[in-house]
Every structure is written in C-alpha cells, then in structure tokens.
C-alpha cells in the first residue's frame, strides 16, 4: 500500500471511528448557551419591547418580513402575550439544560428553536454577536456535544458500570420526551405552522426520526453492526459540523480583517479612536478617554487588530503561533466587552474562539474545576445561626450565667 493510500485510510478511520474534539464541542456548547441565557436573563424587564407584542417592530412588520424571506420563528404562530412568555421561558430553560448537558441532542434542537424564534421575530435587535449565535446554534445540532462535562456523560458512565455488573438499565425519560415533542411537531406541521423555508422543518423532522431509529436499533437488534453504522454516521456529522464551525470562525476573522485593510482610517492607524467617542459605545467614558488620549495606543490597537484578524487563519498551520494569537483575540474581546459595552458580542466570539483551544489546556481546566468543586463540597460554608427571639435570648443569657456560676 502506498503512503498516500495509507494516509487516506488513516484519515477516513479518524473521521469515522470517533467524534473529534469532545472538549472543544463541550466548551462551545456551554459558551453559546451561557451567552444566550445571560442575554435573556438581562433583558427580562425589556423582553416585551425587544421581541414581544409591545416592540416597535410590530406584528405586521414581522409577518411581512418572515413571509418574504421564509425565516423560522415560533413567535408568529400566535400574537398572544401568554404564547410569547411561554416561548421566552422555554428559551431560558433550554439554555440552562444545554449548559448542564441534560439530553443534549434534544436540548440543542430546542435551543436552536428558541434562538431562531426570538431573533427572527425582531431582526434589528442585536449587536453583531446575534449573527454568530444564529449560525452556531444550527451547527451545534449536528455535534455530539455532550461527551464530556455533561449530565449525559455521567449517565452514560453509570449505565456502563451497571451493565458491567450485569444490571439492566431502562431509559424512560428519553422515549417520553421524544413522544411529547413528536406530538407537538405533528400538530404544528398539520396546522401549517412550518410552512416557509424547508431547512428548519427538515432539520426538526430529521432529528426526530434519527432519535427514533437510534432507540429502535438499540432496543430491537441483537447484533452490534446496526448500532456501529449509526455511530459512524453520527461521527461523520459531528466531525463535519466541527469543521464548519472552525471554518466559520476563520471566515469571520478573515473577512473582517481584509475589509478593514481597505478602510482609510484603518490604513492611517486612527480607526480605534472613533468608537471610543461614540456615546452609545461608551459605558465608561473616563476609561475610553484615557485610552484615546495616547496616539501610540490608538495606533497599536488599530494595526494590531488588523494584523491578528488577517493572520489568524494562517496561524492555524503552526500550533504555538495559533495559541498566542488566540490568547490575544480572547483578551481583545474581553476588552471590547468592558470598554465598548458589548458583553454578549464578546462572549459569542470567545465561545467561537474556544473551538481552537488546545485539548491539554481544556483537560487541565476541567481538572482544576473538579478540584475546586471537590474542595467546596468537602468544606461547605459555615451556617449562619438563626436570629434569636427576645425570649430565647433571655433564656440563653440565664443559661450562660448559671454555667459561669457552676464553674466558679
């Protein structure tokens, strides 16, 4: 066998035998779900104005836009306030459960439904991070993002241990959840609520059928070949989605960098000065003024941003250079969150960057988190004594006096 054929066979085996990047996909799962969850929690007082019936982007405007572009949003199934509150609450709940890694396949689909429903209802509510989240929530459905750092991983480990002891484990939650969501999917399809663009309905039905097939194969087949075949298909989809996520992140940086090069303000090194003096992007005016008073700092930030964004896709060819630029970009996004007041844009970009983090670093991070949690559980915080009533305090004082008298 030639070297080329051997390399091709090894590559095919690597793509099909196991899902790649389990820690990276777990990080982006937690990162994107946490970004969306924090956004929804922060905007609870303003949810009606942003995405609800009281918003400036009214029902008629949203219906016209969705009718023209075929975008998916469950919020246009009804104009009632109760329905809006239900969808908003489901968005919060699915984000929280996806962070915990409970039934990640189902929660990733519900997470996608929540993100698309709210964002497509009012398309002008966002700061740029919503576009990243919009795309990544679709890609996340195809990944096996619950292999580590999830309740699913813990349940799978306990199931393997039970099988090793000869015990039989029956999963009732999964089929029940699949049945309920299947009834909902059949109902909304029969009512014509999924009319429009075919992609999201096809994805919903595809995942539902795949879950049924997975359960039937595990339940009815006596040999392991059908399950192995399904594992191979799932691994290919996972690895393909992971590659698309990485390519998307590179495309974002490369496009942003090359467009900046064409701008005159980026060419003369003054572009970073102007957003620091926009009132809308100045939550800390004193800090922005301090940064913009130095022409050297403005020039370094301007040119450094362009260099890092343009160079990053090429830096993937060298591990150490990639890690350095990755750290620089994460620090840059953290600075944007603080200085320009764009926390959710920065969190979304940091979550996208996390797909390139080294596995060794993520393992150490998980080990440190486990040790910190273990120490916290072994040494719980001291309980604060309950406040005494006046009668109890008086009785306690009498007891202390009698105890002192006894010792004397």
Short mmCIF file of N, CA, C and O in Angstrom, two decimals, residues 272-292 335-343:
data_model
loop_
_atom_site.label_atom_id
_atom_site.label_comp_id
_atom_site.label_asym_id
_atom_site.label_seq_id
_atom_site.Cartn_x
_atom_site.Cartn_y
_atom_site.Cartn_z
N UNK A 272 -9.42 52.99 15.68
CA UNK A 272 -9.82 52.64 17.04
C UNK A 272 -10.23 53.86 17.85
O UNK A 272 -10.86 53.72 18.91
N UNK A 273 -9.89 55.06 17.38
CA UNK A 273 -10.19 56.28 18.14
C UNK A 273 -11.69 56.58 18.13
O UNK A 273 -12.25 57.00 19.15
N UNK A 274 -12.36 56.36 17.02
CA UNK A 274 -13.73 56.84 16.82
C UNK A 274 -14.78 56.09 17.64
O UNK A 274 -15.66 56.72 18.24
N UNK A 275 -14.77 54.75 17.69
CA UNK A 275 -15.78 54.09 18.54
C UNK A 275 -15.64 54.42 20.02
O UNK A 275 -16.62 54.33 20.76
N UNK A 276 -14.44 54.82 20.45
CA UNK A 276 -14.26 55.19 21.86
C UNK A 276 -14.98 56.48 22.22
O UNK A 276 -15.17 56.77 23.40
N UNK A 277 -15.39 57.27 21.21
CA UNK A 277 -16.06 58.54 21.46
C UNK A 277 -17.53 58.52 21.03
O UNK A 277 -18.17 59.58 20.98
N UNK A 278 -18.05 57.35 20.74
CA UNK A 278 -19.47 57.23 20.47
C UNK A 278 -20.20 57.01 21.80
O UNK A 278 -19.85 56.12 22.57
N UNK A 279 -21.20 57.82 22.05
CA UNK A 279 -21.89 57.76 23.34
C UNK A 279 -22.55 56.40 23.57
O UNK A 279 -22.58 55.89 24.68
N UNK A 280 -23.05 55.81 22.48
CA UNK A 280 -23.73 54.52 22.60
C UNK A 280 -22.77 53.41 23.02
O UNK A 280 -23.17 52.44 23.65
N UNK A 281 -21.48 53.55 22.65
CA UNK A 281 -20.48 52.53 22.97
C UNK A 281 -19.50 53.02 24.03
O UNK A 281 -18.33 52.64 24.00
N UNK A 282 -19.95 53.84 24.96
CA UNK A 282 -19.05 54.38 25.99
C UNK A 282 -19.68 54.22 27.37
O UNK A 282 -20.16 55.19 27.97
N UNK A 283 -19.73 52.97 27.89
CA UNK A 283 -20.27 52.81 29.25
C UNK A 283 -19.33 53.38 30.31
O UNK A 283 -19.77 53.71 31.40
N UNK A 284 -18.04 53.49 29.98
CA UNK A 284 -17.04 54.05 30.90
C UNK A 284 -16.32 55.18 30.16
O UNK A 284 -15.24 54.97 29.61
N UNK A 285 -16.89 56.37 30.10
CA UNK A 285 -16.29 57.46 29.34
C UNK A 285 -14.87 57.80 29.78
O UNK A 285 -14.02 58.12 28.96
N UNK A 286 -14.61 57.73 31.08
CA UNK A 286 -13.27 58.06 31.58
C UNK A 286 -12.24 57.07 31.05
O UNK A 286 -11.13 57.47 30.66
N UNK A 287 -12.60 55.78 31.03
CA UNK A 287 -11.68 54.77 30.52
C UNK A 287 -11.45 54.94 29.02
O UNK A 287 -10.32 54.84 28.53
N UNK A 288 -12.52 55.23 28.28
CA UNK A 288 -12.38 55.46 26.84
C UNK A 288 -11.51 56.70 26.56
O UNK A 288 -10.68 56.70 25.64
N UNK A 289 -11.71 57.74 27.36
CA UNK A 289 -10.91 58.95 27.17
C UNK A 289 -9.44 58.69 27.48
O UNK A 289 -8.55 59.20 26.79
N UNK A 290 -9.18 57.88 28.51
CA UNK A 290 -7.80 57.56 28.87
C UNK A 290 -7.11 56.79 27.75
O UNK A 290 -5.93 57.06 27.44
N UNK A 291 -7.82 55.87 27.12
CA UNK A 291 -7.21 55.09 26.03
C UNK A 291 -7.00 55.93 24.77
O UNK A 291 -6.03 55.73 24.05
N UNK A 292 -7.91 56.84 24.50
CA UNK A 292 -7.84 57.59 23.24
C UNK A 292 -6.91 58.79 23.32
O UNK A 292 -6.61 59.39 22.28
N UNK A 335 -11.64 43.04 26.33
CA UNK A 335 -11.51 44.49 26.39
C UNK A 335 -12.68 45.17 25.70
O UNK A 335 -13.19 46.21 26.17
N UNK A 336 -13.12 44.63 24.57
CA UNK A 336 -14.29 45.19 23.88
C UNK A 336 -15.53 45.12 24.76
O UNK A 336 -16.34 46.05 24.81
N UNK A 337 -15.69 44.01 25.48
CA UNK A 337 -16.85 43.86 26.36
C UNK A 337 -16.87 44.95 27.43
O UNK A 337 -17.94 45.48 27.77
N UNK A 338 -15.70 45.30 27.96
CA UNK A 338 -15.63 46.28 29.04
C UNK A 338 -15.64 47.71 28.51
O UNK A 338 -16.44 48.55 28.94
N UNK A 339 -14.77 47.99 27.55
CA UNK A 339 -14.58 49.37 27.08
C UNK A 339 -15.75 49.84 26.23
O UNK A 339 -16.24 50.97 26.39
N UNK A 340 -16.23 49.01 25.31
CA UNK A 340 -17.29 49.41 24.40
C UNK A 340 -18.68 48.96 24.85
O UNK A 340 -19.67 49.26 24.18
N UNK A 341 -18.76 48.21 25.94
CA UNK A 341 -20.06 47.79 26.44
C UNK A 341 -20.77 46.81 25.55
O UNK A 341 -21.99 46.90 25.36
N UNK A 342 -20.04 45.84 24.98
CA UNK A 342 -20.63 44.81 24.12
C UNK A 342 -20.34 43.43 24.71
O UNK A 342 -19.60 42.63 24.13
N UNK A 343 -20.90 43.11 25.87
CA UNK A 343 -20.53 41.85 26.53
C UNK A 343 -20.99 40.61 25.78
O UNK A 343 -20.26 39.61 25.74
#
